[in-house]
Amino acid sequence: MAEEYDLKTDELLSRKVRSKTKLGGQGTWQVEVGETGSNLTDSGEIKENSSNPVFMRKDTKTSFQWRVRNIPYPADTYKVTVEPLERSCIIRTTNKKYYKKFNVPDLDRCQLPLESSALSFSHANNTLIVCYKKPKEILALEQELMRELKKLKGTNEGDVDCKTQ
Amino acid sequence: MATTKVPEVRDLTRLERIGAHSHIRGLGLDDALEPRQGAKVGKLTLKTTEMETIYDLGNKMIESLTKEKVQAGDVITIDKATGKICKLGRSFTRARDYDAMGAQTQFVQCPEGELQKRKEVVHTVSLHEIDVLFIDEVHMLDIECFSYLNRALETDLSPVLIMATNRGITRIRGTRYESPHGIPIDMLDRLVIIATSPYTEKETRQILKIRCEEEDVELSEEAHTVLTRIGQETSLRYAIQLITCAGLVCRRRRGTEVQVEDIKRAYSLFLDEARNTQYMMEYQDSFLFNEASHSRALKRKPFHWSWVKL
């Protein structure tokens, strides 16, 4: 697993997971958080048109957040539900244009239940934002992780100090 | 009568046609002013009961959709990795589109949920499929082969290597050094060695029984015991060879079941390795080039009938 944090805001920018294949080889990176890039297939023979909605996860400090960009339908079109048995959330549309089933790996890893009360959504600027409030267990875990991460030295980006003569 | 104009319908493939100007090639037209091949693009909308997605198609995908005669209202699957299209049937919702249907037209439910689904493919992988290199009589390889193998085993695509030999400590070919199994110890160090042990009486008995069934030879209980004993005292191979011989001896006397006597007869007709060695030792003077050393003298005692308790 690889994670990328913003050095200033401590926000999680991306998280990728790579697991072993059945035969022990290295699998491909699965993007959990952050930009997924284009969903081109290898051959490029069939690919999603750019007019389709794009799904990605982008967390904030207090909640897990998913964004569906490029989705123009009004707010009352959407219905977001929790399926506790399948351990997943589902976004439905009344006009049957968009449907997405996704799970919350963070909660799966900690074996925490999914609560429908924690889930909310809003729609603005062609983007549907689905929020799931982080439970206190997750918040405690992330704080602890942050303390550990603070011990690490970040790489220096941007302008390097140039010694003047 | 008024004629109705039927516009040419081309779904899936949208061909751009631009008027005949001077820069024909640049406009995507060939010399005959037909759209140039290879410049085809298409759009395809796939739907489930829950959602729909528009896809951009390349030339090959358009061709295979045309070849499969995929129409609007068909239920299809497309394998993302290979691009292989599979027609599952027509959607029930389109059942009343036409009155006449082909006999083989199958109606299926429109798929539910997400468009892209992960399909679990159960594939039992045998060792053979993940590339196993089996080298029998591995002591026959020389030192250069072993150094090649040493290096080859370190590459990413190296197969599983299995070696077999029946040699103990012997000379590595191409050198003057001796090593277990004739394999250099640095190579040996990279291997795990499967330990083997001689067959027990029960196992020998079972193997011979299976072999008898295979050869359609029926053994009496006593004959089976004797043959098992022979198998243990001489070799399993020799005992197996005796089955056919004893079977023939039995058939010759019009018997239906092989008795101890038949085994005895077969045993007297054909020598096993130990008896042969003893025979050689006794009569070596009568053979040509009789310089046989005595180092390989009788490792095994010849089989004696008195050992068999009946």
Short mmCIF file of C-alpha atoms in Angstrom, two decimals:
data_model
loop_
_atom_site.label_atom_id
_atom_site.label_comp_id
_atom_site.label_asym_id
_atom_site.label_seq_id
_atom_site.Cartn_x
_atom_site.Cartn_y
_atom_site.Cartn_z
CA MET A 1 0.00 0.00 0.00
CA ALA A 2 1.24 3.47 -0.86
CA GLU A 3 -0.22 6.71 0.48
CA GLU A 4 0.42 10.29 -0.42
CA TYR A 5 -0.26 13.14 2.03
CA ASP A 6 -0.29 16.88 1.64
CA LEU A 7 2.60 18.16 3.76
CA LYS A 8 0.78 21.37 4.67
CA THR A 9 -2.78 20.22 5.32
CA ASP A 10 -2.04 16.57 6.24
CA GLU A 11 -4.83 15.51 3.90
CA LEU A 12 -4.68 12.14 2.25
CA LEU A 13 -4.17 12.80 -1.45
CA SER A 14 -4.01 9.25 -2.76
CA ARG A 15 -3.85 5.67 -1.66
CA LYS A 16 -3.02 2.77 -3.91
CA VAL A 17 -3.07 -0.90 -3.01
CA ARG A 18 -1.29 -3.69 -4.79
CA SER A 19 -1.85 -7.29 -3.84
CA LYS A 20 -0.32 -10.51 -5.07
CA THR A 21 -1.95 -12.45 -7.86
CA LYS A 22 -2.98 -16.06 -7.30
CA LEU A 23 0.24 -17.34 -8.79
CA GLY A 24 2.35 -15.07 -6.61
CA GLY A 25 3.13 -12.39 -9.19
CA GLN A 26 2.71 -8.68 -8.55
CA GLY A 27 -0.80 -7.44 -9.23
CA THR A 28 -1.68 -4.08 -10.71
CA TRP A 29 -2.16 -1.02 -8.51
CA GLN A 30 -5.73 -0.51 -7.37
CA VAL A 31 -6.51 3.12 -6.66
CA GLU A 32 -8.47 3.46 -3.44
CA VAL A 33 -8.26 7.20 -2.92
CA GLY A 34 -7.41 9.92 -5.41
CA GLU A 35 -7.47 10.34 -9.18
CA THR A 36 -7.91 7.09 -11.06
CA GLY A 37 -6.64 8.36 -14.37
CA SER A 38 -8.27 7.42 -17.65
CA ASN A 39 -10.08 4.13 -17.81
CA LEU A 40 -8.60 3.14 -21.11
CA THR A 41 -8.23 -0.51 -21.84
CA ASP A 42 -4.92 -1.83 -23.08
CA SER A 43 -5.99 -2.04 -26.68
CA GLY A 44 -7.95 1.22 -26.67
CA GLU A 45 -10.53 -0.63 -28.77
CA ILE A 46 -13.30 0.14 -26.30
CA LYS A 47 -13.19 2.93 -23.77
CA GLU A 48 -15.65 4.99 -21.83
CA ASN A 49 -16.69 8.19 -23.55
CA SER A 50 -15.53 11.34 -21.82
CA SER A 51 -19.14 12.45 -21.38
CA ASN A 52 -19.76 9.72 -18.79
CA PRO A 53 -19.71 10.43 -15.06
CA VAL A 54 -16.36 9.86 -13.34
CA PHE A 55 -16.20 8.28 -9.91
CA MET A 56 -13.39 8.90 -7.46
CA ARG A 57 -12.72 9.06 -3.73
CA LYS A 58 -11.31 12.12 -2.07
CA ASP A 59 -11.37 12.14 1.72
CA THR A 60 -11.52 15.05 4.13
CA LYS A 61 -10.29 15.07 7.70
CA THR A 62 -13.67 14.19 9.17
CA SER A 63 -15.32 12.09 6.51
CA PHE A 64 -14.80 9.63 3.69
CA GLN A 65 -15.88 11.35 0.54
CA TRP A 66 -16.71 10.19 -2.95
CA ARG A 67 -17.20 12.46 -5.91
CA VAL A 68 -19.09 11.67 -9.06
CA ARG A 69 -18.08 14.32 -11.53
CA ASN A 70 -19.71 15.14 -14.84
CA ILE A 71 -23.17 14.12 -13.65
CA PRO A 72 -25.73 16.83 -14.52
CA TYR A 73 -29.04 15.51 -13.16
CA PRO A 74 -30.87 17.43 -10.40
CA ALA A 75 -30.31 16.56 -6.73
CA ASP A 76 -33.64 14.75 -6.29
CA THR A 77 -32.58 12.18 -8.93
CA TYR A 78 -30.10 10.53 -6.59
CA LYS A 79 -30.64 7.98 -3.92
CA VAL A 80 -27.70 6.87 -1.80
CA THR A 81 -28.15 3.87 0.47
CA VAL A 82 -26.12 1.61 2.69
CA GLU A 83 -26.26 -2.15 2.28
CA PRO A 84 -24.95 -3.42 5.61
CA LEU A 85 -25.10 -7.07 4.57
CA GLU A 86 -22.99 -6.57 1.46
CA ARG A 87 -20.82 -4.02 3.30
CA SER A 88 -21.28 -1.53 0.50
CA CYS A 89 -22.96 1.74 -0.43
CA ILE A 90 -25.04 2.18 -3.56
CA ILE A 91 -25.72 5.32 -5.59
CA ARG A 92 -28.90 5.01 -7.65
CA THR A 93 -30.57 7.42 -10.06
CA THR A 94 -34.31 7.58 -10.66
CA ASN A 95 -33.72 8.18 -14.38
CA LYS A 96 -31.66 5.00 -14.52
CA LYS A 97 -28.65 6.80 -15.90
CA TYR A 98 -26.12 6.11 -13.19
CA TYR A 99 -25.56 3.34 -10.66
CA LYS A 100 -22.53 2.70 -8.53
CA LYS A 101 -21.81 0.18 -5.84
CA PHE A 102 -18.75 0.79 -3.71
CA ASN A 103 -17.34 -0.36 -0.41
CA VAL A 104 -15.36 1.43 2.28
CA PRO A 105 -12.10 -0.51 2.62
CA ASP A 106 -11.12 1.50 5.72
CA LEU A 107 -14.17 0.23 7.60
CA ASP A 108 -13.64 -3.30 6.26
CA ARG A 109 -10.08 -3.31 7.52
CA CYS A 110 -11.20 -2.28 11.02
CA GLN A 111 -14.27 -4.53 10.79
CA LEU A 112 -16.59 -1.67 11.69
CA PRO A 113 -20.28 -1.70 10.75
CA LEU A 114 -21.74 0.59 8.09
CA GLU A 115 -24.26 3.10 9.47
CA SER A 116 -26.79 4.71 7.17
CA SER A 117 -27.01 7.69 9.54
CA ALA A 118 -23.40 8.59 8.76
CA LEU A 119 -24.14 8.88 5.04
CA SER A 120 -25.14 12.14 3.29
CA PHE A 121 -24.89 13.60 -0.18
CA SER A 122 -25.12 16.88 -2.04
CA HIS A 123 -25.10 17.93 -5.68
CA ALA A 124 -23.58 21.08 -7.12
CA ASN A 125 -21.67 22.11 -10.24
CA ASN A 126 -22.32 18.85 -12.08
CA THR A 127 -20.78 16.94 -9.19
CA LEU A 128 -22.41 14.58 -6.74
CA ILE A 129 -20.59 14.45 -3.40
CA VAL A 130 -21.27 11.53 -1.09
CA CYS A 131 -20.00 11.86 2.48
CA TYR A 132 -19.63 9.20 5.13
CA LYS A 133 -18.75 10.56 8.56
CA LYS A 134 -15.68 8.79 9.92
CA PRO A 135 -16.47 6.87 13.11
CA LYS A 136 -14.41 7.73 16.20
CA GLU A 137 -12.38 4.51 15.92
CA ILE A 138 -11.16 5.57 12.49
CA LEU A 139 -10.46 9.12 13.67
CA ALA A 140 -8.37 7.79 16.57
CA LEU A 141 -6.49 5.45 14.25
CA GLU A 142 -5.77 8.22 11.77
CA GLN A 143 -4.54 10.55 14.51
CA GLU A 144 -2.16 7.89 15.68
CA LEU A 145 -1.00 7.31 12.11
CA MET A 146 -0.50 11.04 11.66
CA ARG A 147 1.70 11.18 14.77
CA GLU A 148 3.83 8.40 13.29
CA LEU A 149 3.98 10.14 9.94
CA LYS A 150 5.13 13.37 11.55
CA LYS A 151 8.27 11.57 12.61
CA LEU A 152 9.12 11.00 8.96
CA LYS A 153 10.86 13.67 6.96
CA GLY A 154 9.02 14.77 3.87
CA THR A 155 10.72 15.31 0.57
CA ASN A 156 11.45 18.91 -0.29
CA GLU A 157 9.50 20.04 -3.27
CA GLY A 158 9.41 23.28 -5.15
CA ASP A 159 12.27 25.71 -5.15
CA VAL A 160 15.52 24.45 -3.82
CA ASP A 161 17.57 26.92 -1.84
CA CYS A 162 20.20 28.16 -4.22
CA LYS A 163 23.35 29.26 -2.60
CA THR A 164 24.23 32.73 -3.79
CA GLN A 165 27.82 33.55 -4.23
CA MET B 1 -47.68 5.71 -55.84
CA ALA B 2 -45.55 7.89 -53.76
CA THR B 3 -42.23 6.46 -52.93
CA THR B 4 -40.92 6.92 -49.44
CA LYS B 5 -37.30 7.65 -49.01
CA VAL B 6 -35.63 5.34 -46.62
CA PRO B 7 -32.55 6.97 -45.20
CA GLU B 8 -29.54 4.74 -44.95
CA VAL B 9 -29.19 3.87 -41.31
CA ARG B 10 -25.75 3.22 -40.04
CA ASP B 11 -25.62 2.82 -36.34
CA LEU B 12 -22.45 2.11 -34.39
CA THR B 13 -20.20 3.38 -37.16
CA ARG B 14 -20.29 7.02 -37.94
CA LEU B 15 -18.28 7.74 -40.98
CA GLU B 16 -17.10 11.21 -41.63
CA ARG B 17 -17.44 12.15 -45.22
CA ILE B 18 -16.04 15.35 -46.46
CA GLY B 19 -16.42 16.68 -49.97
CA ALA B 20 -13.98 15.98 -52.73
CA HIS B 21 -11.35 18.63 -52.54
CA SER B 22 -7.76 18.56 -53.44
CA HIS B 23 -6.30 17.19 -50.24
CA ILE B 24 -8.19 13.93 -50.44
CA ARG B 25 -6.01 11.92 -48.15
CA GLY B 26 -5.94 14.54 -45.52
CA LEU B 27 -9.72 14.53 -45.46
CA GLY B 28 -9.95 10.87 -44.61
CA LEU B 29 -10.98 9.77 -48.11
CA ASP B 30 -9.22 7.37 -50.39
CA ASP B 31 -8.70 7.77 -54.15
CA ALA B 32 -12.24 6.51 -54.87
CA LEU B 33 -13.59 9.18 -52.52
CA GLU B 34 -14.69 6.51 -50.06
CA PRO B 35 -13.90 6.96 -46.41
CA ARG B 36 -10.48 5.56 -45.72
CA GLN B 37 -10.37 2.36 -43.70
CA GLY B 38 -8.74 2.60 -40.33
CA ALA B 39 -10.28 5.95 -39.57
CA LYS B 40 -13.52 4.45 -38.29
CA VAL B 41 -14.82 5.58 -34.96
CA GLY B 42 -18.03 4.53 -33.31
CA LYS B 43 -20.15 5.04 -30.27
CA LEU B 44 -22.05 2.42 -28.37
CA THR B 45 -24.45 2.82 -25.46
CA LEU B 46 -24.58 -0.08 -23.05
CA LYS B 47 -27.40 -0.25 -20.52
CA THR B 48 -28.40 -2.27 -17.52
CA THR B 49 -31.72 -1.90 -15.71
CA GLU B 50 -29.96 0.58 -13.44
CA MET B 51 -27.60 2.65 -15.55
CA GLU B 52 -26.11 3.40 -18.94
CA THR B 53 -22.67 4.31 -20.26
CA ILE B 54 -21.48 5.54 -23.62
CA TYR B 55 -18.38 3.88 -25.04
CA ASP B 56 -16.04 4.94 -27.81
CA LEU B 57 -15.19 2.11 -30.15
CA GLY B 58 -12.17 1.42 -32.28
CA ASN B 59 -12.03 -0.18 -35.69
CA LYS B 60 -11.65 -3.76 -34.55
CA MET B 61 -14.49 -3.51 -32.04
CA ILE B 62 -16.82 -2.12 -34.71
CA GLU B 63 -15.89 -4.99 -37.02
CA SER B 64 -16.52 -7.65 -34.43
CA LEU B 65 -19.86 -6.09 -33.46
CA THR B 66 -20.84 -6.17 -37.14
CA LYS B 67 -19.60 -9.74 -37.49
CA GLU B 68 -21.62 -10.88 -34.48
CA LYS B 69 -24.63 -9.03 -35.98
CA VAL B 70 -25.21 -7.18 -32.72
CA GLN B 71 -28.36 -5.01 -32.87
CA ALA B 72 -29.97 -2.57 -30.49
CA GLY B 73 -31.81 -4.61 -27.87
CA ASP B 74 -29.32 -7.49 -27.78
CA VAL B 75 -27.80 -8.54 -24.49
CA ILE B 76 -24.07 -8.94 -24.90
CA THR B 77 -20.91 -9.28 -22.85
CA ILE B 78 -17.58 -7.81 -23.88
CA ASP B 79 -14.43 -9.16 -22.32
CA LYS B 80 -12.46 -6.04 -21.51
CA ALA B 81 -9.09 -7.73 -21.70
CA THR B 82 -9.51 -9.47 -25.04
CA GLY B 83 -12.35 -7.49 -26.60
CA LYS B 84 -14.21 -10.74 -27.24
CA ILE B 85 -17.94 -10.22 -27.73
CA CYS B 86 -20.48 -12.81 -26.64
CA LYS B 87 -24.13 -12.53 -27.61
CA LEU B 88 -26.33 -13.81 -24.79
CA GLY B 89 -29.69 -13.18 -26.47
CA ARG B 90 -32.31 -10.49 -26.92
CA SER B 91 -33.76 -8.48 -24.08
CA PHE B 92 -37.33 -9.42 -23.02
CA THR B 93 -38.29 -5.74 -23.30
CA ARG B 94 -37.68 -5.97 -27.06
CA ALA B 95 -39.77 -9.12 -27.47
CA ARG B 96 -42.49 -7.25 -29.34
CA ASP B 97 -40.22 -5.34 -31.72
CA TYR B 98 -40.81 -7.79 -34.54
CA ASP B 99 -43.51 -10.37 -35.11
CA ALA B 100 -41.22 -12.83 -36.83
CA MET B 101 -38.20 -14.13 -34.98
CA GLY B 102 -35.56 -16.61 -35.89
CA ALA B 103 -36.09 -19.99 -34.27
CA GLN B 104 -32.88 -19.70 -32.36
CA THR B 105 -33.64 -16.26 -30.91
CA GLN B 106 -33.31 -16.46 -27.15
CA PHE B 107 -34.85 -13.92 -24.83
CA VAL B 108 -32.95 -13.04 -21.68
CA GLN B 109 -33.37 -10.63 -18.80
CA CYS B 110 -31.70 -7.27 -19.08
CA PRO B 111 -28.65 -7.33 -16.75
CA GLU B 112 -28.98 -5.55 -13.41
CA GLY B 113 -26.67 -3.31 -11.40
CA GLU B 114 -23.34 -2.04 -12.61
CA LEU B 115 -22.23 -2.29 -16.20
CA GLN B 116 -18.72 -3.43 -15.52
CA LYS B 117 -18.56 -6.56 -13.50
CA ARG B 118 -15.72 -8.66 -12.30
CA LYS B 119 -16.18 -12.24 -13.32
CA GLU B 120 -14.62 -14.88 -11.16
CA VAL B 121 -13.06 -17.44 -13.42
CA VAL B 122 -12.17 -20.63 -11.62
CA HIS B 123 -9.13 -22.07 -13.26
CA THR B 124 -7.36 -25.00 -11.74
CA VAL B 125 -3.72 -24.54 -12.44
CA SER B 126 -1.59 -27.63 -12.70
CA LEU B 127 2.16 -27.48 -12.21
CA HIS B 128 2.50 -28.09 -15.93
CA GLU B 129 0.67 -24.89 -16.80
CA ILE B 130 2.91 -22.68 -14.75
CA ASP B 131 5.85 -24.14 -16.66
CA VAL B 132 7.66 -26.94 -14.94
CA LEU B 133 10.98 -28.07 -16.24
CA PHE B 134 11.54 -31.72 -15.38
CA ILE B 135 15.04 -33.10 -15.87
CA ASP B 136 15.34 -36.83 -15.46
CA GLU B 137 18.74 -38.56 -14.98
CA VAL B 138 20.12 -35.23 -13.88
CA HIS B 139 23.55 -36.70 -13.09
CA MET B 140 24.10 -36.81 -16.86
CA LEU B 141 24.38 -33.00 -16.99
CA ASP B 142 27.89 -31.63 -16.93
CA ILE B 143 29.28 -28.73 -14.90
CA GLU B 144 28.51 -26.20 -17.63
CA CYS B 145 24.86 -27.22 -17.71
CA PHE B 146 24.67 -26.74 -13.97
CA SER B 147 26.21 -23.28 -14.08
CA TYR B 148 23.74 -22.35 -16.82
CA LEU B 149 20.84 -23.65 -14.71
CA ASN B 150 22.15 -21.77 -11.68
CA ARG B 151 21.89 -18.55 -13.61
CA ALA B 152 18.63 -19.38 -15.38
CA LEU B 153 16.91 -20.05 -12.07
CA GLU B 154 17.51 -16.47 -11.00
CA THR B 155 15.59 -14.91 -13.90
CA ASP B 156 12.05 -13.65 -13.38
CA LEU B 157 10.51 -16.05 -15.85
CA SER B 158 12.29 -19.11 -14.58
CA PRO B 159 10.10 -22.19 -14.42
CA VAL B 160 9.79 -24.53 -11.48
CA LEU B 161 12.62 -27.00 -11.83
CA ILE B 162 12.29 -30.61 -10.84
CA MET B 163 15.22 -33.01 -11.11
CA ALA B 164 15.39 -36.73 -10.73
CA THR B 165 18.33 -39.06 -10.36
CA ASN B 166 19.10 -42.44 -8.80
CA ARG B 167 22.79 -41.83 -8.20
CA GLY B 168 24.40 -41.46 -4.81
CA ILE B 169 27.72 -39.68 -4.38
CA THR B 170 29.18 -39.62 -7.83
CA ARG B 171 31.48 -37.62 -10.06
CA ILE B 172 30.10 -34.36 -11.48
CA ARG B 173 30.46 -34.73 -15.22
CA GLY B 174 33.14 -32.54 -16.68
CA THR B 175 35.06 -32.35 -13.38
CA ARG B 176 37.11 -34.59 -11.15
CA TYR B 177 34.99 -33.73 -8.11
CA GLU B 178 32.47 -35.98 -6.48
CA SER B 179 29.20 -34.67 -5.13
CA PRO B 180 25.88 -36.08 -3.89
CA HIS B 181 23.77 -37.16 -6.91
CA GLY B 182 26.47 -35.77 -9.20
CA ILE B 183 25.02 -32.27 -8.64
CA PRO B 184 27.44 -29.49 -7.58
CA ILE B 185 26.77 -28.52 -3.97
CA ASP B 186 26.06 -24.86 -4.79
CA MET B 187 23.27 -26.06 -7.06
CA LEU B 188 22.14 -28.63 -4.53
CA ASP B 189 21.89 -25.86 -1.98
CA ARG B 190 19.17 -24.18 -4.05
CA LEU B 191 17.03 -27.28 -4.16
CA VAL B 192 14.73 -28.98 -1.72
CA ILE B 193 15.19 -32.69 -1.76
CA ILE B 194 12.26 -35.05 -1.64
CA ALA B 195 13.07 -38.04 0.56
CA THR B 196 11.99 -41.44 -0.74
CA SER B 197 11.72 -44.76 1.04
CA PRO B 198 11.32 -48.36 -0.16
CA TYR B 199 7.78 -49.69 -0.51
CA THR B 200 6.40 -51.57 2.46
CA GLU B 201 5.01 -55.05 2.05
CA LYS B 202 1.47 -53.70 2.10
CA GLU B 203 2.23 -51.16 -0.61
CA THR B 204 4.00 -53.70 -2.82
CA ARG B 205 1.01 -55.98 -2.43
CA GLN B 206 -1.36 -53.19 -3.44
CA ILE B 207 0.70 -52.20 -6.48
CA LEU B 208 0.85 -55.80 -7.70
CA LYS B 209 -2.88 -56.15 -7.20
CA ILE B 210 -3.58 -53.07 -9.31
CA ARG B 211 -1.19 -54.32 -11.98
CA CYS B 212 -2.90 -57.73 -12.06
CA GLU B 213 -6.28 -56.08 -12.55
CA GLU B 214 -4.80 -54.02 -15.36
CA GLU B 215 -3.42 -57.13 -17.08
CA ASP B 216 -6.55 -59.18 -16.44
CA VAL B 217 -4.64 -61.83 -14.51
CA GLU B 218 -6.26 -63.43 -11.49
CA LEU B 219 -3.96 -64.43 -8.65
CA SER B 220 -4.67 -66.89 -5.86
CA GLU B 221 -4.08 -65.58 -2.36
CA GLU B 222 -0.90 -67.65 -1.96
CA ALA B 223 0.42 -66.64 -5.37
CA HIS B 224 -0.18 -63.02 -4.44
CA THR B 225 1.83 -63.48 -1.22
CA VAL B 226 4.69 -65.14 -3.09
CA LEU B 227 4.74 -62.45 -5.76
CA THR B 228 4.76 -59.74 -3.10
CA ARG B 229 7.72 -61.41 -1.47
CA ILE B 230 9.52 -61.63 -4.82
CA GLY B 231 8.75 -57.97 -5.35
CA GLN B 232 10.36 -57.06 -2.06
CA GLU B 233 13.38 -59.36 -2.30
CA THR B 234 14.25 -58.75 -5.97
CA SER B 235 12.62 -55.71 -7.50
CA LEU B 236 9.10 -54.48 -8.05
CA ARG B 237 9.75 -54.27 -11.78
CA TYR B 238 10.77 -57.91 -11.92
CA ALA B 239 7.67 -58.97 -9.96
CA ILE B 240 5.47 -57.00 -12.36
CA GLN B 241 7.12 -58.66 -15.36
CA LEU B 242 6.38 -62.03 -13.80
CA ILE B 243 2.64 -61.33 -13.79
CA THR B 244 2.35 -61.65 -17.57
CA CYS B 245 4.62 -64.69 -17.69
CA ALA B 246 2.81 -66.47 -14.87
CA GLY B 247 -0.50 -65.57 -16.49
CA LEU B 248 0.62 -67.21 -19.73
CA VAL B 249 1.87 -70.31 -17.87
CA CYS B 250 -1.52 -70.54 -16.17
CA ARG B 251 -3.40 -70.19 -19.45
CA ARG B 252 -1.25 -72.88 -21.02
CA ARG B 253 -2.40 -75.38 -18.40
CA ARG B 254 -5.95 -74.12 -18.90
CA GLY B 255 -6.13 -72.72 -15.42
CA THR B 256 -8.25 -69.70 -14.54
CA GLU B 257 -6.34 -68.45 -11.50
CA VAL B 258 -2.56 -68.12 -11.22
CA GLN B 259 -1.21 -70.50 -8.56
CA VAL B 260 2.14 -70.55 -6.75
CA GLU B 261 3.32 -73.20 -9.22
CA ASP B 262 2.80 -70.84 -12.16
CA ILE B 263 4.83 -68.15 -10.44
CA LYS B 264 7.54 -70.71 -9.67
CA ARG B 265 7.67 -71.69 -13.32
CA ALA B 266 7.93 -68.09 -14.51
CA TYR B 267 10.54 -67.41 -11.85
CA SER B 268 12.66 -70.30 -13.05
CA LEU B 269 12.37 -69.22 -16.69
CA PHE B 270 13.50 -65.62 -16.21
CA LEU B 271 16.33 -64.32 -14.07
CA ASP B 272 16.17 -61.26 -11.89
CA GLU B 273 19.12 -58.93 -11.60
CA ALA B 274 20.66 -60.52 -8.47
CA ARG B 275 20.47 -64.07 -9.79
CA ASN B 276 21.86 -62.91 -13.08
CA THR B 277 24.80 -61.27 -11.33
CA GLN B 278 25.47 -64.46 -9.41
CA TYR B 279 25.23 -66.46 -12.60
CA MET B 280 27.71 -64.11 -14.24
CA MET B 281 30.11 -64.49 -11.35
CA GLU B 282 29.99 -68.25 -11.58
CA TYR B 283 30.33 -68.52 -15.32
CA GLN B 284 32.28 -65.40 -16.16
CA ASP B 285 35.15 -67.50 -17.46
CA SER B 286 32.89 -68.77 -20.19
CA PHE B 287 32.11 -65.27 -21.45
CA LEU B 288 34.05 -63.08 -23.79
CA PHE B 289 36.14 -60.21 -22.25
CA ASN B 290 35.89 -61.67 -18.74
CA GLU B 291 37.64 -58.86 -16.87
CA ALA B 292 34.62 -58.06 -14.70
CA SER B 293 35.77 -56.65 -11.40
CA HIS B 294 34.52 -58.12 -8.18
CA SER B 295 33.64 -54.74 -6.77
CA ARG B 296 30.03 -55.03 -7.85
CA ALA B 297 29.65 -58.49 -6.39
CA LEU B 298 26.33 -59.54 -4.97
CA LYS B 299 24.71 -56.66 -3.22
CA ARG B 300 21.47 -58.56 -3.04
CA LYS B 301 21.04 -62.10 -1.93
CA PRO B 302 19.20 -64.23 -4.42
CA PHE B 303 15.63 -65.04 -3.53
CA HIS B 304 15.07 -68.38 -1.80
CA TRP B 305 11.86 -70.30 -1.80
CA SER B 306 12.43 -71.30 1.81
CA TRP B 307 11.78 -67.66 2.80
CA VAL B 308 8.19 -67.81 1.74
CA LYS B 309 5.99 -68.84 4.61
CA LEU B 310 2.79 -70.31 3.36
#
